[in-house]
Short mmCIF file of C-alpha atoms and ligand atoms in Angstrom, two decimals:
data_model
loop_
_atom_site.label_atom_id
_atom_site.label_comp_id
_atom_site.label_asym_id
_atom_site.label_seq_id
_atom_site.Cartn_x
_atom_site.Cartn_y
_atom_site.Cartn_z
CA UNK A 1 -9.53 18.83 -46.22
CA UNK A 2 -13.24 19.85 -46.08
CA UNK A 3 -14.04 20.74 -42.70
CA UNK A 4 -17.43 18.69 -42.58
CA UNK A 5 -15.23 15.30 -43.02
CA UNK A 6 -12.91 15.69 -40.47
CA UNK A 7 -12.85 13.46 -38.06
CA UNK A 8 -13.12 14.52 -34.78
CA UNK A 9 -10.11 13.76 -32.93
CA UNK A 10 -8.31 15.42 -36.07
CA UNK A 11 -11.09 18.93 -35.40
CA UNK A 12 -9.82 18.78 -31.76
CA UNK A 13 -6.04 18.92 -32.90
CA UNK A 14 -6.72 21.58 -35.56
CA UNK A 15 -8.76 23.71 -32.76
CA UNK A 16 -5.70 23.69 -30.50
CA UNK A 17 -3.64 24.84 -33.14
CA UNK A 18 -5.79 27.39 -34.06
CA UNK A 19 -6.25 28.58 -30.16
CA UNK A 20 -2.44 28.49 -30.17
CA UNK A 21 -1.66 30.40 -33.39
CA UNK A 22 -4.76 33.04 -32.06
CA UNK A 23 -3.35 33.72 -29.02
CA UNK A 24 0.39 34.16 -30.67
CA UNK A 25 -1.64 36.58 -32.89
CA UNK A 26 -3.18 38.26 -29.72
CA UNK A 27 0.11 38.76 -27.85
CA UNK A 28 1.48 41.09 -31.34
CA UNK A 29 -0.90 43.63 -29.36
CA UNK A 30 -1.85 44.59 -32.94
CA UNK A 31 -4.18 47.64 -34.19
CA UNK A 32 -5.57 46.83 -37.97
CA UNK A 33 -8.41 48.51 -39.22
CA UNK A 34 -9.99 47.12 -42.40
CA UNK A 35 -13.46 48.63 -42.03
CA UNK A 36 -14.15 51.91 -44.37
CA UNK A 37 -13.26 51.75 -47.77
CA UNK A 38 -11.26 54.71 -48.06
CA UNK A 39 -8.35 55.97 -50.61
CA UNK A 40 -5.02 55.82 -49.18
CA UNK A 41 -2.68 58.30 -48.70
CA UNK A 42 -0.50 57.35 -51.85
CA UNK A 43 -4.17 57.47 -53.62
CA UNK A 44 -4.67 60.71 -52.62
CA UNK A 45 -0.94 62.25 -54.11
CA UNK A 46 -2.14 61.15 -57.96
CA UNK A 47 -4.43 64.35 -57.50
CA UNK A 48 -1.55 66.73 -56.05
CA UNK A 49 -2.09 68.54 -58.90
CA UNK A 50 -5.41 69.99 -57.78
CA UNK A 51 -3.60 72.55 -55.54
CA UNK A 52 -2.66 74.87 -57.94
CA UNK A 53 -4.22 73.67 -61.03
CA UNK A 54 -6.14 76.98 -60.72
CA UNK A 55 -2.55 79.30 -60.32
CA UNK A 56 -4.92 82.42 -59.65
CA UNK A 57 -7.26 82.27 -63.39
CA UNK A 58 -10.42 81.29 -61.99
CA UNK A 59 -12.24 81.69 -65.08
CA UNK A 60 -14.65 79.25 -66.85
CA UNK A 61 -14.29 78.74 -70.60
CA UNK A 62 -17.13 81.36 -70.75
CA UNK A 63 -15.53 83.98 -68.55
CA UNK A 64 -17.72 83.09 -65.71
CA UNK A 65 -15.60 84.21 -62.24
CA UNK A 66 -16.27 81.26 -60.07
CA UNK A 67 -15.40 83.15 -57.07
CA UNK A 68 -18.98 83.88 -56.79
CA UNK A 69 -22.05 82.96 -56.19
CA UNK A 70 -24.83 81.54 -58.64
CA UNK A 71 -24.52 78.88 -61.34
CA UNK A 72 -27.05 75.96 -59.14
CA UNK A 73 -26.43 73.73 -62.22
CA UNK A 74 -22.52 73.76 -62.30
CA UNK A 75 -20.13 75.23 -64.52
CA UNK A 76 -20.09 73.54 -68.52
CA UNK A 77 -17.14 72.13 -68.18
CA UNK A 78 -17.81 69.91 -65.10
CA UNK A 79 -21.52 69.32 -66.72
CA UNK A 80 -20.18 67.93 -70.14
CA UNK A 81 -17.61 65.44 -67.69
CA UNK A 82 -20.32 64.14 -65.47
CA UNK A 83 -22.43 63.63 -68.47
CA UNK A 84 -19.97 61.86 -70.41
CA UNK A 85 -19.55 59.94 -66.83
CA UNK A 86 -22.92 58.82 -66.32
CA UNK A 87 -24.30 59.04 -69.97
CA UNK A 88 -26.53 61.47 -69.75
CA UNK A 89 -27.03 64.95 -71.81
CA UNK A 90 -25.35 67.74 -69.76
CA UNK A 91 -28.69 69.43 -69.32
CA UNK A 92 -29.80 66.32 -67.40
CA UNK A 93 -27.32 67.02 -65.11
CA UNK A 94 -26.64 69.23 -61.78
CA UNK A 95 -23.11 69.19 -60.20
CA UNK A 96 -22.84 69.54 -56.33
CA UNK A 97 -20.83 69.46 -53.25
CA UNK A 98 -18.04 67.03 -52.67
CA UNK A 99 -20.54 64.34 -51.07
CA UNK A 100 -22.99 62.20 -53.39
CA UNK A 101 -24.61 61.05 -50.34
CA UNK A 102 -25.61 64.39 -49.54
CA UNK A 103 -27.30 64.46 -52.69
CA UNK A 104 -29.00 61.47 -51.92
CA UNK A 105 -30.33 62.10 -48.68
CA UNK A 106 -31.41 65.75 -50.05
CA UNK A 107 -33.42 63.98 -52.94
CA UNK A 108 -35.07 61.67 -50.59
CA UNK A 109 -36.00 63.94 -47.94
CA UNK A 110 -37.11 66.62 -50.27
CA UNK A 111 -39.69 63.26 -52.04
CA UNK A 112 -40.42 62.58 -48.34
CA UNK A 113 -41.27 66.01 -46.56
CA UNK A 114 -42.41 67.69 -49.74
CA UNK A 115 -43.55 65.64 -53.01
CA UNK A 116 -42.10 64.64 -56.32
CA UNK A 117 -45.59 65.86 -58.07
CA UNK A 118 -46.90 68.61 -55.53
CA UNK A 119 -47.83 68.58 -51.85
CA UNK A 120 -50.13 66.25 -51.73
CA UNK A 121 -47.45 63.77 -52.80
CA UNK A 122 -45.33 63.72 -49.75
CA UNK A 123 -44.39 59.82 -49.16
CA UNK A 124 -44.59 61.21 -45.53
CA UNK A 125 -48.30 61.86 -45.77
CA UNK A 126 -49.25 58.60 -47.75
CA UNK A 127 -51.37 56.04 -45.94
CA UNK A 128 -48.63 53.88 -44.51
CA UNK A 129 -45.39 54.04 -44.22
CA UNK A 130 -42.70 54.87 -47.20
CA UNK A 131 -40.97 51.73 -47.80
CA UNK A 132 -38.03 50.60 -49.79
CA UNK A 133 -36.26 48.05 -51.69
CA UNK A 134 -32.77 47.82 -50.43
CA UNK A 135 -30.77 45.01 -52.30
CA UNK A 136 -28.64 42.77 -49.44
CA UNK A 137 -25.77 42.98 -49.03
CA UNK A 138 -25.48 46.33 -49.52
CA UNK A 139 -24.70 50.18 -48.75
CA UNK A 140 -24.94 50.75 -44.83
CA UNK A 141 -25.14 54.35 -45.25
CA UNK A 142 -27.87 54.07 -48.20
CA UNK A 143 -29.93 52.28 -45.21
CA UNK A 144 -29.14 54.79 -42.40
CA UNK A 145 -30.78 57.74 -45.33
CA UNK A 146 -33.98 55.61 -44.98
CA UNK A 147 -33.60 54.81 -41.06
CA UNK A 148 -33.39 58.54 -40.38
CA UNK A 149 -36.16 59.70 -42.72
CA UNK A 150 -38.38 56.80 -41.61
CA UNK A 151 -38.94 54.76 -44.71
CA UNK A 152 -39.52 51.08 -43.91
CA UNK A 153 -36.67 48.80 -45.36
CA UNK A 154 -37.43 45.71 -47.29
CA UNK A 155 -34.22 43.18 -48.37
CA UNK A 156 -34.42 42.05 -51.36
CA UNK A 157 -31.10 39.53 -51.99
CA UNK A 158 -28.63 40.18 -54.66
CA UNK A 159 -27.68 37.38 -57.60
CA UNK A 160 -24.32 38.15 -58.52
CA UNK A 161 -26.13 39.52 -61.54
CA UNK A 162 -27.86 42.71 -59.62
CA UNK A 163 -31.18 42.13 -57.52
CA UNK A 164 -33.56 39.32 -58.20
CA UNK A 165 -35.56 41.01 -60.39
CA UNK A 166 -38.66 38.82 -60.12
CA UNK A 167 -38.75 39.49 -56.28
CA UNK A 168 -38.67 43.41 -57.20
CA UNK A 169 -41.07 43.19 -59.76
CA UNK A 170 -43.70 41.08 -57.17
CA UNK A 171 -43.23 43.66 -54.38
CA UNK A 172 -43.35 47.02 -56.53
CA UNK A 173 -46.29 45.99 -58.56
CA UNK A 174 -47.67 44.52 -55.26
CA UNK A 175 -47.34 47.43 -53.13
CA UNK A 176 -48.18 50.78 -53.60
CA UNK A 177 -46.24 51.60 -50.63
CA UNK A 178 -43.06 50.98 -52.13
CA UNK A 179 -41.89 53.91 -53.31
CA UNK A 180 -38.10 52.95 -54.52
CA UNK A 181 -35.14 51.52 -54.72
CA UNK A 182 -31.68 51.76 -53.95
CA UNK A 183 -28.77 50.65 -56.72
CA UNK A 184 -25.47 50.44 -57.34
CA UNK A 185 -25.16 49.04 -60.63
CA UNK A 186 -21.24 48.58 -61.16
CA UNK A 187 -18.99 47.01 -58.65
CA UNK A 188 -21.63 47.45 -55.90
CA UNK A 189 -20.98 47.93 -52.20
CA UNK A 190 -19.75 45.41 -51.25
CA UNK A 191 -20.69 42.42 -53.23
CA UNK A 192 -18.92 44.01 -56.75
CA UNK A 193 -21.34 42.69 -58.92
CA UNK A 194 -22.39 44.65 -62.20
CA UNK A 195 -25.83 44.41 -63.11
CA UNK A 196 -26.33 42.58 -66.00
CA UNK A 197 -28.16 43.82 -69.24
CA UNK A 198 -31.28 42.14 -68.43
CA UNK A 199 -31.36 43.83 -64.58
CA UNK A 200 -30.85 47.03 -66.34
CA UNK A 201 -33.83 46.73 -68.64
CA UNK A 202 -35.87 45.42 -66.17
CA UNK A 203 -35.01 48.07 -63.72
CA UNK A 204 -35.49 50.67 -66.48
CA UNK A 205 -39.11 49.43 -66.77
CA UNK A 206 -40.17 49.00 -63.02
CA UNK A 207 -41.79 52.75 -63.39
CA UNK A 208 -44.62 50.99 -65.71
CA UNK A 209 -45.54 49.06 -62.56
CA UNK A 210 -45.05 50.97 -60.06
CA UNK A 211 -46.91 53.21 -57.86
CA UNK A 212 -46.59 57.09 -59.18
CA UNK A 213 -43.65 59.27 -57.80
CA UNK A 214 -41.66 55.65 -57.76
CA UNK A 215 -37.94 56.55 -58.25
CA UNK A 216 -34.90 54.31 -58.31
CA UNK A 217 -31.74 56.15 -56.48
CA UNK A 218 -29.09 54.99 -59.24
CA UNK A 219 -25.83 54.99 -57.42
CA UNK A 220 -23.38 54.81 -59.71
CA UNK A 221 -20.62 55.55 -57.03
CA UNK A 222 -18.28 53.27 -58.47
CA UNK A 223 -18.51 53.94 -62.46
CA UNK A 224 -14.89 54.32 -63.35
CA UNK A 225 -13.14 52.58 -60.57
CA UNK A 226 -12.10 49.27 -62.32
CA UNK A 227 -9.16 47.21 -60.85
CA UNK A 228 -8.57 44.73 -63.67
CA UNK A 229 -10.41 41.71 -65.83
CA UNK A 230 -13.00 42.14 -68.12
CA UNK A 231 -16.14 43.42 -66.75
CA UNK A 232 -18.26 45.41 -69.31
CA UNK A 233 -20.21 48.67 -67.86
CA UNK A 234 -23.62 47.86 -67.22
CA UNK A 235 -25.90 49.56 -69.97
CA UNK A 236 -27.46 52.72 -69.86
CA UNK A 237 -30.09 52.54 -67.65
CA UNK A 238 -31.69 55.95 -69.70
CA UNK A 239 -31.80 54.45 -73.08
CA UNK A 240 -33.67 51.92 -71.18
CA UNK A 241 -36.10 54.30 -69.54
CA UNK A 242 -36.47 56.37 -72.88
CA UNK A 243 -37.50 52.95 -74.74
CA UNK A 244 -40.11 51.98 -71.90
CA UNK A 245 -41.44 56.08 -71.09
CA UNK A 246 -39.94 56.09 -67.80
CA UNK A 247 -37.48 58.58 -67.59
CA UNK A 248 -38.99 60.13 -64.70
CA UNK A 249 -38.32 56.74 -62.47
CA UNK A 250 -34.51 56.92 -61.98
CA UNK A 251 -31.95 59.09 -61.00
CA UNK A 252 -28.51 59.32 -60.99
CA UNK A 253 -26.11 59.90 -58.46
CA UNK A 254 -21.66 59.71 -58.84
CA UNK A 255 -19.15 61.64 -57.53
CA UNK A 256 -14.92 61.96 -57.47
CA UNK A 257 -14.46 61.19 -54.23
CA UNK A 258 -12.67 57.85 -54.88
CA UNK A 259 -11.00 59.45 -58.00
CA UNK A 260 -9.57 63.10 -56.51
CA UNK A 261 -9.81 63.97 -52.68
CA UNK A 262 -12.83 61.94 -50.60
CA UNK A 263 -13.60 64.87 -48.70
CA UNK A 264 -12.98 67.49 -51.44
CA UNK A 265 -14.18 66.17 -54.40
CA UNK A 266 -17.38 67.25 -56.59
CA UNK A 267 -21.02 64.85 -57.05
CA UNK A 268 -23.51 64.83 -59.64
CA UNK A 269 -26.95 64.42 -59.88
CA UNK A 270 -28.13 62.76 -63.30
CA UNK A 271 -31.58 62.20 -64.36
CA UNK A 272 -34.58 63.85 -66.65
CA UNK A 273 -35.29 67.33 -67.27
CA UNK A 274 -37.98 66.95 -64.96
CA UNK A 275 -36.11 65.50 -62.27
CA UNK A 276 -33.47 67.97 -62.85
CA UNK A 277 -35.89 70.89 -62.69
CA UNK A 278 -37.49 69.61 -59.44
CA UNK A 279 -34.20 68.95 -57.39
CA UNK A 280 -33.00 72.41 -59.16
CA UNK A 281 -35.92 74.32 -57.54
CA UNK A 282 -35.25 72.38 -53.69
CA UNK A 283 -31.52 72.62 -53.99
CA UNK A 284 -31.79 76.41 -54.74
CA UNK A 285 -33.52 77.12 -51.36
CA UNK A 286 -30.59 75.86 -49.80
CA UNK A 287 -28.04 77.45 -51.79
CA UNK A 288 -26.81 80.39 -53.29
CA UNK A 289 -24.15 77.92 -55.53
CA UNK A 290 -22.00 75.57 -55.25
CA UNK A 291 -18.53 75.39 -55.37
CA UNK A 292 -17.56 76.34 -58.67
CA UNK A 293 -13.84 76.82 -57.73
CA UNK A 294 -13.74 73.45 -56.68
CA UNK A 295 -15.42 72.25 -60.17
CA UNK A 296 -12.76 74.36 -62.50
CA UNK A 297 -10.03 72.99 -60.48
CA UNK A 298 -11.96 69.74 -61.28
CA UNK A 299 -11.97 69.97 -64.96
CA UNK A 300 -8.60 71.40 -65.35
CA UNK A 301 -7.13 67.91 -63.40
CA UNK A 302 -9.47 65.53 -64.93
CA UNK A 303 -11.03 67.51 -68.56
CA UNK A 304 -12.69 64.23 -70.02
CA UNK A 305 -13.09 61.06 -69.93
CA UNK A 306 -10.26 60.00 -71.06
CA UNK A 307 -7.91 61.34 -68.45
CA UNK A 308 -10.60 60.09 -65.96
CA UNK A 309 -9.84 56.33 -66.96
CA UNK A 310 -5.88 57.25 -67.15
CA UNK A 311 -5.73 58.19 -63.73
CA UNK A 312 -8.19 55.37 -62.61
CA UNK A 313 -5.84 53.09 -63.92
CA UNK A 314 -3.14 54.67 -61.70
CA UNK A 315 -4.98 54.24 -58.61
CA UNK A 316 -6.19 50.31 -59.85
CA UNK A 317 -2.08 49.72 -60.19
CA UNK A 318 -2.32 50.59 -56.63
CA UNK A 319 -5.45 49.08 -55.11
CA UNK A 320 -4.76 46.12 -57.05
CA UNK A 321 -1.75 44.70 -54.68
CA UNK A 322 -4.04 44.81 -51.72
CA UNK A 323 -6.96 43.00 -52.89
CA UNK A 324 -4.54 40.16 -54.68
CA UNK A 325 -3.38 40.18 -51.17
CA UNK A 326 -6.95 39.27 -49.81
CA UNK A 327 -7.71 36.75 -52.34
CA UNK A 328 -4.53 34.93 -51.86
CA UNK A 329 -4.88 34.73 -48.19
CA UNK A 330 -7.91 33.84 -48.27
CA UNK A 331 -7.52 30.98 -50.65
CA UNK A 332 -4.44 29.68 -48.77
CA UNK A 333 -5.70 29.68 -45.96
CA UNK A 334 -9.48 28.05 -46.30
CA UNK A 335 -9.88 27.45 -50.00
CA UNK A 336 -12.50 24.76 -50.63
CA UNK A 337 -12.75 23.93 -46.91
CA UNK A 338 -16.21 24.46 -46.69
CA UNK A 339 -15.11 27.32 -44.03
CA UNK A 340 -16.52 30.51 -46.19
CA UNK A 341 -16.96 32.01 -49.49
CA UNK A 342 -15.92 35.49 -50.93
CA UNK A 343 -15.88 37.48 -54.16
CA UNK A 344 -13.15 38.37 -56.18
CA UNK A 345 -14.26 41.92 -57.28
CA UNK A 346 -13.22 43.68 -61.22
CA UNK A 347 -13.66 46.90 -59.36
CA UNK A 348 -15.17 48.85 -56.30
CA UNK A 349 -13.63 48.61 -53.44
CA UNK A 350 -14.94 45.61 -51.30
CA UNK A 351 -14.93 42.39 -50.88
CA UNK A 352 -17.37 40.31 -49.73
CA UNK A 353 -17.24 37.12 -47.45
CA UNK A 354 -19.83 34.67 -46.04
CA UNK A 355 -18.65 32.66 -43.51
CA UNK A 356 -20.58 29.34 -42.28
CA UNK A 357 -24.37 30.83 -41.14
CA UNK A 358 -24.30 32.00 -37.75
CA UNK A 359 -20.49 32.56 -37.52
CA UNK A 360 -20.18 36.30 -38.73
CA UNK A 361 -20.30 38.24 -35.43
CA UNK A 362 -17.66 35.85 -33.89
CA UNK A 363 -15.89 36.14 -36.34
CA UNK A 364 -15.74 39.86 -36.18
CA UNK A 365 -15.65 39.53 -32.31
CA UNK A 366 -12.77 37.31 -32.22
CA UNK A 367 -10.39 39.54 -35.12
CA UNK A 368 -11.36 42.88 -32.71
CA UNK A 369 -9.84 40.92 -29.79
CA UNK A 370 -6.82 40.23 -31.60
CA UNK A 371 -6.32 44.04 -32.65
CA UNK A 372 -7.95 43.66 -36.52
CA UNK A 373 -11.25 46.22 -36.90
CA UNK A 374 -13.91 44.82 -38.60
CA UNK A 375 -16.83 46.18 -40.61
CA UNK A 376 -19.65 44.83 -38.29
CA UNK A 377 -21.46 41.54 -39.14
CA UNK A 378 -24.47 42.84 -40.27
CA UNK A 379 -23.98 46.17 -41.37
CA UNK A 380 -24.57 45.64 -44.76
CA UNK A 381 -28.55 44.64 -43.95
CA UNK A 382 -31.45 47.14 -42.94
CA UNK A 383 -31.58 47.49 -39.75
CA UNK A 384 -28.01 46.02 -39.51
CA UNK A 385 -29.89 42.67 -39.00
CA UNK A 386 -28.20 39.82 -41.56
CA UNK A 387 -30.53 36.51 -40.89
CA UNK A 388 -28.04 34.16 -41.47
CA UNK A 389 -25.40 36.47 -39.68
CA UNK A 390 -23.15 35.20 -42.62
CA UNK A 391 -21.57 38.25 -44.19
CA UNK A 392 -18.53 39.99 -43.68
CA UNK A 393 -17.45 42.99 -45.87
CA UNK A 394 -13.80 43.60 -46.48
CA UNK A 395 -12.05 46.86 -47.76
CA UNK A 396 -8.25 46.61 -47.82
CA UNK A 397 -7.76 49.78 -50.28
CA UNK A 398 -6.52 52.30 -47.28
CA UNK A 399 -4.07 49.98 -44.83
CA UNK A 400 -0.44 49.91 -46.28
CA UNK A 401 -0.26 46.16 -47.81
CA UNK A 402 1.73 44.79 -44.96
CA UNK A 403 -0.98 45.73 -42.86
CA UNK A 404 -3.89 44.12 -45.29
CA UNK A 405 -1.26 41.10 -45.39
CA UNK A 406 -1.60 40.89 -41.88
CA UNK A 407 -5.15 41.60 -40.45
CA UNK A 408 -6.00 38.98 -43.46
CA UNK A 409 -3.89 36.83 -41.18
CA UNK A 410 -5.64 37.66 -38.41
CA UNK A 411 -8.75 37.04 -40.49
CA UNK A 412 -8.60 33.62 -41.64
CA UNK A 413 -7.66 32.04 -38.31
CA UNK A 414 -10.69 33.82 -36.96
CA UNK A 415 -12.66 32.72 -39.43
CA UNK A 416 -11.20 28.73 -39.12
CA UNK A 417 -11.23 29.07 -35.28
CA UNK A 418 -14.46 30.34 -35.35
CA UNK A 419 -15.61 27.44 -37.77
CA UNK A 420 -14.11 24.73 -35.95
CA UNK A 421 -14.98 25.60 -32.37
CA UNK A 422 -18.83 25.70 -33.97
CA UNK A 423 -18.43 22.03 -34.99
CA UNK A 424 -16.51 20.46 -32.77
CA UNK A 425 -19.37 21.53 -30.00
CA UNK A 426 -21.85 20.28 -32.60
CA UNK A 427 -20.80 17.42 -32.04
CA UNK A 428 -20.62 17.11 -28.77
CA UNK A 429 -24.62 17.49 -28.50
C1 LIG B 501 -22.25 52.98 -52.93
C2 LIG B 501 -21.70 54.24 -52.37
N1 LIG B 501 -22.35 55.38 -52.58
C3 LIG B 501 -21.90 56.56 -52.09
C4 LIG B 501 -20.74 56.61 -51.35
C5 LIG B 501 -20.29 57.93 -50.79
O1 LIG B 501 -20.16 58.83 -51.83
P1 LIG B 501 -19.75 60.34 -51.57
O2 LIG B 501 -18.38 60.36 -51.03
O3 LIG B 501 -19.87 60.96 -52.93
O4 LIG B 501 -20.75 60.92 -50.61
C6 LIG B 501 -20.01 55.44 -51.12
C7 LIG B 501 -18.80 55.47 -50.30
O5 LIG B 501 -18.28 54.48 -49.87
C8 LIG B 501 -20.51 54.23 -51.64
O6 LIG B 501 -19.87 53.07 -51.43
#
């Protein structure tokens, strides 16, 4: 029954079952952690073969010895893969350490402190304030790059198609301040929507409007990592930027963490030769190389994209149990209730809830109390502020499934205590 309609005598019964069924929940002294979305263990063995892939030849296709040092752009072979991956030419491509987000945070700071287009083009040294579009909900850590370097925030609320595209458009040909944007264009973090072909050509031809030295940070952190259905890849965002002359206004950013090892995989860094030159010459005065080992071993696992999307589809045979397991529960348990709404993600690893406005931290405050970690409400909002304190993100891939099965448990009676408890003293005023 929906939860508005309820009479109240009937809301006062269903809250003491729900305080009842909590506490029984409490008393399991549990310790559930559904926060990070992180590759399980039984993820991580599909890329064994890494360790030893190498078996002492650690020669490139060109004889290159990538014991040492040199080669800033990457060896071919991992340069023709993460072109293939993001669509790009290899040439518009550098291949770094095992952390995207480095990459990001390297490109943003090196824009900040130093200039896309000489000194005097430091955002830092601008009039006011760097600022930036940050799609909601989104990337926490995306936010915390900006946070630490200073860039003002500004939300700009996802459609289920990508951002609303009119609201970008208004503030970056409003504001000279605004100086970019962050994206994730397939299965996002943590809403899983795809941007559709119209967001892509739209976004493609934001650099006509903007400001100069305007750059879109193109995460395309979840690429490959489909779980099932039918969602097509979003287009590519370069043919887009070719057509409109704005290949200078996004870059590209991907990596293997959730396809190898999270913490010993290898990122790239897509966008034009310009782009490529510029991050070339700033990476360079931090490095001697990269980790070209780490890249053969790479290529010798995973040598195109075909084997790519095989062994994605071996970790989606996995992932796919747990977030069935979500869906279910949560359907059970407050389908058309009126209690909350959530996605149902083709990929990523998220999902995405809203409960009733004002409900999210206790929500998240009530599941910690009965052993289930949270995400916290808010996090996926500058400044960790949501204004409807509404969302909740999920991300079941790294519990075993019993464990998803029961902190989703644990989940929906929080949620449905947390719901009814708000009305029932609603109506008491
Ligand atoms: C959207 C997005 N970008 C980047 C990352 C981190 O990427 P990496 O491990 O390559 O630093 C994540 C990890 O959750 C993510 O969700």
């Amino acid at each position: 029954m929906h939860i508005d309609t309820m009479e109240t005598t009937a809301l006062v019964r269903a809250e003491a079952d729900l305080e009842q069924r909590y506490a029984a929940l409490q008393a399991e002294g549990l310790d559930l952690d559904l926060t990070r979305g992180k590759p399980a263990g039984d993820q991580l063995v599909l890329s064994a073969a890494l360790d030893g892939s190498l078996d002492g030849d650690y020669r490139t296709e060109n004889g290159t010895d990538t014991r040492g040092y040199g080669g800033s752009d990457g060896i071919a072979e991992a340069r023709r893969l993460g072109a293939a991956w993001l669509e790009l030419a290899p040439e518009e491509l550098l291949i770094g350490g095992n952390s995207s987000l480095t990459l990001m945070y390297l490109y943003l700071l090196g824009a900040h402190r130093f200039g896309l287009d000489g000194p005097r083009s430091a955002w830092a040294d601008g009039p006011a304030a760097a600022r930036f579009l940050c799609p909601v909900p989104g990337y926490d850590r995306h936010f915390s790059i900006c946070e630490d370097l200073g860039i003002e925030m500004i939300p700009v609320p996802m459609t289920g198609e990508g951002p609303d595209m009119d609201r970008v458009e208004a503030l970056v040909s409003g504001d000279p301040g605004v100086r970019g944007m962050w994206c994730v264009p397939r299965y996002s973090n943590p809403t899983g929507e795809t941007y559709s072909a119209d967001t892509v050509r739209r976004i493609a031809a934001l650099g006509r409007i903007a400001a100069p030295g305007f750059r879109v940070m193109w995460d395309n952190a979840y690429a490959v990592h489909r779980l099932g259905g039918e969602t097509p890849a979003p287009e590519n965002v370069m043919t887009h930027c070719r057509a409109a002359g704005t290949e200078d206004s996004v870059v590209q950013f991907a990596s293997t963490s959730k396809v190898t090892f999270a913490g010993a995989g290898i990122s790239f860094f897509g966008g034009s030769r310009r782009n490529v030159d510029w991050f070339r010459a700033r990476l360079s005065v931090m490095t001697i190389g990269p980790d070209k080992v780490n890249q053969l071993r790479h290529v010798r696992l995973l040598p195109d994209m075909d084997a790519v999307h095989s062994h994605m589809e071996r970790h989606a045979g996995l992932l796919r149990p747990k977030f069935d397991c979500v869906r279910r529960r949560l359907e059970e348990g407050l389908g058309n209730r009126g209690i909350g709404r959530w996605t149902d993600p083709g990929g990523g690893y998220f999902v995405s809830f809203w409960s009733r406005p004002g409900l999210a931290k206790e929500t998240v405050r009530l599941a910690s109390e009965a052993g289930v970690r949270l995400t916290p409400a808010g996090a996926a909002f500058p400044y960790g502020e949501d204004p409807e304190d509404s969302h909740i993100r999920l991300a079941p891939s790294f519990p075993p499934l019993a464990e998803v099965d029961r902190a989703m448990e644990v989940f929906v009676t929080c949620v449905e205590l947390a719901a009814v408890r708000s009305i029932r003293r609603s109506r008491e005023t």
